[in-house]
JSON list of C-alpha atoms in Angstrom, two decimals:
[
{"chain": "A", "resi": 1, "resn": "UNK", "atom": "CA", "xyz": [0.00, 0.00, 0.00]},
{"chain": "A", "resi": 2, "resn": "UNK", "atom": "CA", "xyz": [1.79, 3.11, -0.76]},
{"chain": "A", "resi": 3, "resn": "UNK", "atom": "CA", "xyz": [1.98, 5.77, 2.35]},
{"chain": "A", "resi": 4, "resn": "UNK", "atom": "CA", "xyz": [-0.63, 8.87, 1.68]},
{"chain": "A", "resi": 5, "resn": "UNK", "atom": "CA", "xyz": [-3.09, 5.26, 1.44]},
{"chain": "A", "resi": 6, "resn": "UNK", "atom": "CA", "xyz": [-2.61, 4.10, 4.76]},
{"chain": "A", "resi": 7, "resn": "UNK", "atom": "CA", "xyz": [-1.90, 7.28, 6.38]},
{"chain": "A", "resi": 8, "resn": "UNK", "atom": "CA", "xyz": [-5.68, 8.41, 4.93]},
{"chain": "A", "resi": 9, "resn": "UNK", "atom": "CA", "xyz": [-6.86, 5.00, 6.37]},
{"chain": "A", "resi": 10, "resn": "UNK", "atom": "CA", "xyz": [-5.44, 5.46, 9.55]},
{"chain": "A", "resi": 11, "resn": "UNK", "atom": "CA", "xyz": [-7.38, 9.09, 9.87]},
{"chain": "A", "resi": 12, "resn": "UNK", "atom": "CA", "xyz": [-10.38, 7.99, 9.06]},
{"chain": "A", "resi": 13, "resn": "UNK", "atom": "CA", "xyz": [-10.46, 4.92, 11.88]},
{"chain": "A", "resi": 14, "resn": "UNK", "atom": "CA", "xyz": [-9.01, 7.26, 14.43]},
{"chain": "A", "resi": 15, "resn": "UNK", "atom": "CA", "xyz": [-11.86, 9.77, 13.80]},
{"chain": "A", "resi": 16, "resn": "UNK", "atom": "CA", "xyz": [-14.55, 6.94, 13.72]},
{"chain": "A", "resi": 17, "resn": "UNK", "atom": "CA", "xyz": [-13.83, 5.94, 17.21]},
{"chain": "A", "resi": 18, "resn": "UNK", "atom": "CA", "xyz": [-14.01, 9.69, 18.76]},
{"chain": "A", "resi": 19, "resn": "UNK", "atom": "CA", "xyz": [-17.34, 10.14, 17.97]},
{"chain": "A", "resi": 20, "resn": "UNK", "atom": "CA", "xyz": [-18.32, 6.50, 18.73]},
{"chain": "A", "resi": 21, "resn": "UNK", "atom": "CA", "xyz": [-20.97, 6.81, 22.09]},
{"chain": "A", "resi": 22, "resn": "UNK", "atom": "CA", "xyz": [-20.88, 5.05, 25.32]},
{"chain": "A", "resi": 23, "resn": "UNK", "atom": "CA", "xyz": [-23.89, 2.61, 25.19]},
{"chain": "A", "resi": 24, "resn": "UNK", "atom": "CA", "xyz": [-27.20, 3.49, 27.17]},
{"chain": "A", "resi": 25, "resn": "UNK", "atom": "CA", "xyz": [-28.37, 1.00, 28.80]},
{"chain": "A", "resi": 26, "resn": "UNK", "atom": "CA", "xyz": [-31.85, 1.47, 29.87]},
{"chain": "A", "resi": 27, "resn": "UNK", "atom": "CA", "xyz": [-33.05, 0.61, 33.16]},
{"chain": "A", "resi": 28, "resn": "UNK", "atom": "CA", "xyz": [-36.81, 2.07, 33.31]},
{"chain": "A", "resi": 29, "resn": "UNK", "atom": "CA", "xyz": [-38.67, 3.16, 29.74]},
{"chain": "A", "resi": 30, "resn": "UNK", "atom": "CA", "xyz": [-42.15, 5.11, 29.81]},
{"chain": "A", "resi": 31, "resn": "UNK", "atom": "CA", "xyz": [-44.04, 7.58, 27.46]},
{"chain": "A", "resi": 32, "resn": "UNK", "atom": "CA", "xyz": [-42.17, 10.47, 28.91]},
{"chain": "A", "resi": 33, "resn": "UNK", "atom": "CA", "xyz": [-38.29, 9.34, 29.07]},
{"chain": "A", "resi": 34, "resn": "UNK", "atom": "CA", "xyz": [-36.08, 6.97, 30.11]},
{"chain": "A", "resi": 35, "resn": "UNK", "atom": "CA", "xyz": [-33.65, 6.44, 33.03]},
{"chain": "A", "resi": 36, "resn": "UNK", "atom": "CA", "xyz": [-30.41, 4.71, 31.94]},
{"chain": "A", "resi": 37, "resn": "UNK", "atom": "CA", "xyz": [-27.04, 3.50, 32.80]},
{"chain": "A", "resi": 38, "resn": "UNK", "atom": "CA", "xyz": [-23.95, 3.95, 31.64]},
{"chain": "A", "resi": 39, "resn": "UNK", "atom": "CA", "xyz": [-21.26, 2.03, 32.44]},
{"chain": "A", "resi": 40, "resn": "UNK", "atom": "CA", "xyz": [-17.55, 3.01, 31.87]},
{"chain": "A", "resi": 41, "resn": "UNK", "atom": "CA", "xyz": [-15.80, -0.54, 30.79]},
{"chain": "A", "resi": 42, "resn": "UNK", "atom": "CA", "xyz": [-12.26, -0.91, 30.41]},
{"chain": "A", "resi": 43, "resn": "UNK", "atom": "CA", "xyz": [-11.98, -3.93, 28.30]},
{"chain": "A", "resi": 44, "resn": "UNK", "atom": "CA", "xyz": [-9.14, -6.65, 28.01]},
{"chain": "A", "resi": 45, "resn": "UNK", "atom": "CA", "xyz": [-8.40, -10.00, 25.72]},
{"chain": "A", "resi": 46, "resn": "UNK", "atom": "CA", "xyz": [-10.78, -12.07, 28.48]},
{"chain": "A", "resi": 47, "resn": "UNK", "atom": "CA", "xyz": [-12.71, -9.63, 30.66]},
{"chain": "A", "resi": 48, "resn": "UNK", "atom": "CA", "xyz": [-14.28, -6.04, 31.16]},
{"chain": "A", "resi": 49, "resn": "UNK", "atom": "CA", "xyz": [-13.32, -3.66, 34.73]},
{"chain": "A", "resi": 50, "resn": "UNK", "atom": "CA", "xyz": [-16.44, -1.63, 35.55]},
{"chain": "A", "resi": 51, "resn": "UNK", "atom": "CA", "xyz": [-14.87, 1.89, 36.30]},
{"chain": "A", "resi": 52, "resn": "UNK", "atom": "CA", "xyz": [-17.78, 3.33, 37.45]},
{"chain": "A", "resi": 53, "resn": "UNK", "atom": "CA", "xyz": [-20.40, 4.62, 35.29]},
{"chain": "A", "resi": 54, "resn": "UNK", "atom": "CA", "xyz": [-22.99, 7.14, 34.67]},
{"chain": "A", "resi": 55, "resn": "UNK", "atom": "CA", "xyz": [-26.77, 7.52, 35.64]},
{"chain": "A", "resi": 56, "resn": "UNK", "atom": "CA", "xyz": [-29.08, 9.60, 34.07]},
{"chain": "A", "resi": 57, "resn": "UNK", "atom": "CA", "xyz": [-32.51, 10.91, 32.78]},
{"chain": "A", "resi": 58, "resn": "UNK", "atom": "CA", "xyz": [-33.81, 11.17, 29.38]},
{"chain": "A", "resi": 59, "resn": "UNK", "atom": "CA", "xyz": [-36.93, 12.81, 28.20]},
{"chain": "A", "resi": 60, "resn": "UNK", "atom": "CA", "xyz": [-38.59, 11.89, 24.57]},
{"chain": "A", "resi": 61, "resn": "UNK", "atom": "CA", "xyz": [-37.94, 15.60, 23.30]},
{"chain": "A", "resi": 62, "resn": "UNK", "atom": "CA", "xyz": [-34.18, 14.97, 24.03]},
{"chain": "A", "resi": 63, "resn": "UNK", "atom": "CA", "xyz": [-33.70, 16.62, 27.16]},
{"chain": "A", "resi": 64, "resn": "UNK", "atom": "CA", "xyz": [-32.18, 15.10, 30.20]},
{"chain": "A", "resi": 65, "resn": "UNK", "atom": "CA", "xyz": [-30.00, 15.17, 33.26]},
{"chain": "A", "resi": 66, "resn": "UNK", "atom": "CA", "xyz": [-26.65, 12.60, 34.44]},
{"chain": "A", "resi": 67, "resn": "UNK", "atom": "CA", "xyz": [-24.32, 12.26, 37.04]},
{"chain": "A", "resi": 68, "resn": "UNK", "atom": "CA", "xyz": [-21.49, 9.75, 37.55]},
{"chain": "A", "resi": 69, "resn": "UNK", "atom": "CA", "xyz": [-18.03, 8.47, 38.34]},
{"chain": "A", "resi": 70, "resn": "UNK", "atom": "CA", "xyz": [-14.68, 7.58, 36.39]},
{"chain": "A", "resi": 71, "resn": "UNK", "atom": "CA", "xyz": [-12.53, 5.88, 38.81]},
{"chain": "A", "resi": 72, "resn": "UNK", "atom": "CA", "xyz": [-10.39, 4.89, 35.91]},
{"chain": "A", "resi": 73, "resn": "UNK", "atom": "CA", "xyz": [-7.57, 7.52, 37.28]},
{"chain": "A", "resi": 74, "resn": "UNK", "atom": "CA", "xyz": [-5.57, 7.90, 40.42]},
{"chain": "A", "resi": 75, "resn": "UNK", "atom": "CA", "xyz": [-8.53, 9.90, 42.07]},
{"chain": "A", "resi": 76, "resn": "UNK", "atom": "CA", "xyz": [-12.43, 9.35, 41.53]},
{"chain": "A", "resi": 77, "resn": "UNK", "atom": "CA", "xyz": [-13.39, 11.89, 38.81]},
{"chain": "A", "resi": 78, "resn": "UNK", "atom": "CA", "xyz": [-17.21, 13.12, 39.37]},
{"chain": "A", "resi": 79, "resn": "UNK", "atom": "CA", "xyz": [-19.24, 14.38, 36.36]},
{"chain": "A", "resi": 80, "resn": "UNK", "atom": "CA", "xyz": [-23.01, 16.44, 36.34]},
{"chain": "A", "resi": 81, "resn": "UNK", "atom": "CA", "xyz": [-24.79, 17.61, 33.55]},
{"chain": "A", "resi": 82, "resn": "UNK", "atom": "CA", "xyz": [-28.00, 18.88, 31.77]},
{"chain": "A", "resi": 83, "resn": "UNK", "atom": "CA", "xyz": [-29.55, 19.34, 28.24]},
{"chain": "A", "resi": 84, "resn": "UNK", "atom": "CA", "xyz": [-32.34, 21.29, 27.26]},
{"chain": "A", "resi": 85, "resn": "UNK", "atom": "CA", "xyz": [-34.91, 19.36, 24.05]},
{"chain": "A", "resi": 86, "resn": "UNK", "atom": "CA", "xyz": [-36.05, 21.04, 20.63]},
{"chain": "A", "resi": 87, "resn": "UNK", "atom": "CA", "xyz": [-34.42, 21.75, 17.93]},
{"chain": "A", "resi": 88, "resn": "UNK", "atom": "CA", "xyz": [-31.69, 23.95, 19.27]},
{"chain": "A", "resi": 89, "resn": "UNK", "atom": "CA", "xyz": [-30.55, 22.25, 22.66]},
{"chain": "A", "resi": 90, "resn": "UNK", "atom": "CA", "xyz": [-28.41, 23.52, 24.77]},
{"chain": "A", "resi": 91, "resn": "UNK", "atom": "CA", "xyz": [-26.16, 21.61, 27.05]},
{"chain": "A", "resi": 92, "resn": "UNK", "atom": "CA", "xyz": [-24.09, 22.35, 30.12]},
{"chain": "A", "resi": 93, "resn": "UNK", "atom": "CA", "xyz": [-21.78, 20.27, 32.45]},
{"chain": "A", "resi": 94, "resn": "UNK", "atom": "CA", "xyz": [-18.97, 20.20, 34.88]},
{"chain": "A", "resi": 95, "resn": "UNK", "atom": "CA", "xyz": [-16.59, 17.44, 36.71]},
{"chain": "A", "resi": 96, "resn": "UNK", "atom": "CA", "xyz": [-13.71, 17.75, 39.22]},
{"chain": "A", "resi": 97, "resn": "UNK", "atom": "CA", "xyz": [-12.04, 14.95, 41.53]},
{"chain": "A", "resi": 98, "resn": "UNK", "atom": "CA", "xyz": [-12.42, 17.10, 44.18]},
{"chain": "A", "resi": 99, "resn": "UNK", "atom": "CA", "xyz": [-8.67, 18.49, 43.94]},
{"chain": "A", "resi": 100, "resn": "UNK", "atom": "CA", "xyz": [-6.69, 19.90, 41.10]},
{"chain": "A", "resi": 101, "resn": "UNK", "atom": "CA", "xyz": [-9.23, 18.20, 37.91]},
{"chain": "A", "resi": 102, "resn": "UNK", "atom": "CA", "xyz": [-12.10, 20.48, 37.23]},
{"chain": "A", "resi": 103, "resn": "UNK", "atom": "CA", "xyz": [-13.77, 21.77, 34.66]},
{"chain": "A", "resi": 104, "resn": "UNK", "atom": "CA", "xyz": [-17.10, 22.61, 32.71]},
{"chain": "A", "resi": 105, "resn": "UNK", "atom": "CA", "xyz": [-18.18, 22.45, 29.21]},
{"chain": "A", "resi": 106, "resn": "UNK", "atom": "CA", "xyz": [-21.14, 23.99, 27.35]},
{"chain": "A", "resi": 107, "resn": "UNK", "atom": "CA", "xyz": [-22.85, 23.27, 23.60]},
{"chain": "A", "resi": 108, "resn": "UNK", "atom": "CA", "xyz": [-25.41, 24.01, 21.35]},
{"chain": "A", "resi": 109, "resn": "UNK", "atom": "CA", "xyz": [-27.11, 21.03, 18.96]},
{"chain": "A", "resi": 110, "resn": "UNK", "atom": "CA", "xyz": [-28.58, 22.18, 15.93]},
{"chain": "A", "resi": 111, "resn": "UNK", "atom": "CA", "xyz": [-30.93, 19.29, 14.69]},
{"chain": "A", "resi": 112, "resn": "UNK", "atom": "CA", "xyz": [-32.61, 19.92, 10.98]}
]
């Protein structure tokens, strides 16, 4: 294969796999939303290590709340966040680990 080739190829799979989601795993489903779970799998050749995971709320017009835990690192990491539903949703969030590791993030999703 000559270089520019597999250097495209490469690209492209990296890029597939950032915007790859978490799976939701739901625990409770009604008319107005579901509640789900989130889990936060490290996998290996023969098994999976649960570290930690994420719980949240989802309504059928796309809004919805979560909270979790990443205890993947040397500290537990904790995570919050919130979207608003429509057509333009807006979307806030923030983590820390209690010590040096915070943060928060904002977005707006334009659906047409």
């Amino acid at each position: 294969m000559n270089k520019p080739l597999l250097t495209s190829l490469a690209l492209v799979a990296c890029c597939a796999t950032s915007f790859a989601q978490t799976p939701k795993l739901p625990i409770e489903s009604n008319d107005e939303g579901s509640i789900y779970v989130s889990p936060n799998l490290s996998p290996t050749e023969k098994a999976a290590t649960a570290n930690g995971g994420t719980l949240g709320l989802q309504r059928k017009d796309g809004s919805g709340v979560y909270g979790g835990m990443d205890t993947s690192g040397t500290r537990p990491n904790y995570s919050l966040g919130a979207s608003t539903g429509g057509d333009v949703s807006f979307s806030a969030g923030a983590h820390t680990d209690g010590k040096d590791n915070k943060g928060v993030k904002a977005g707006v999703t334009i659906r047409y």
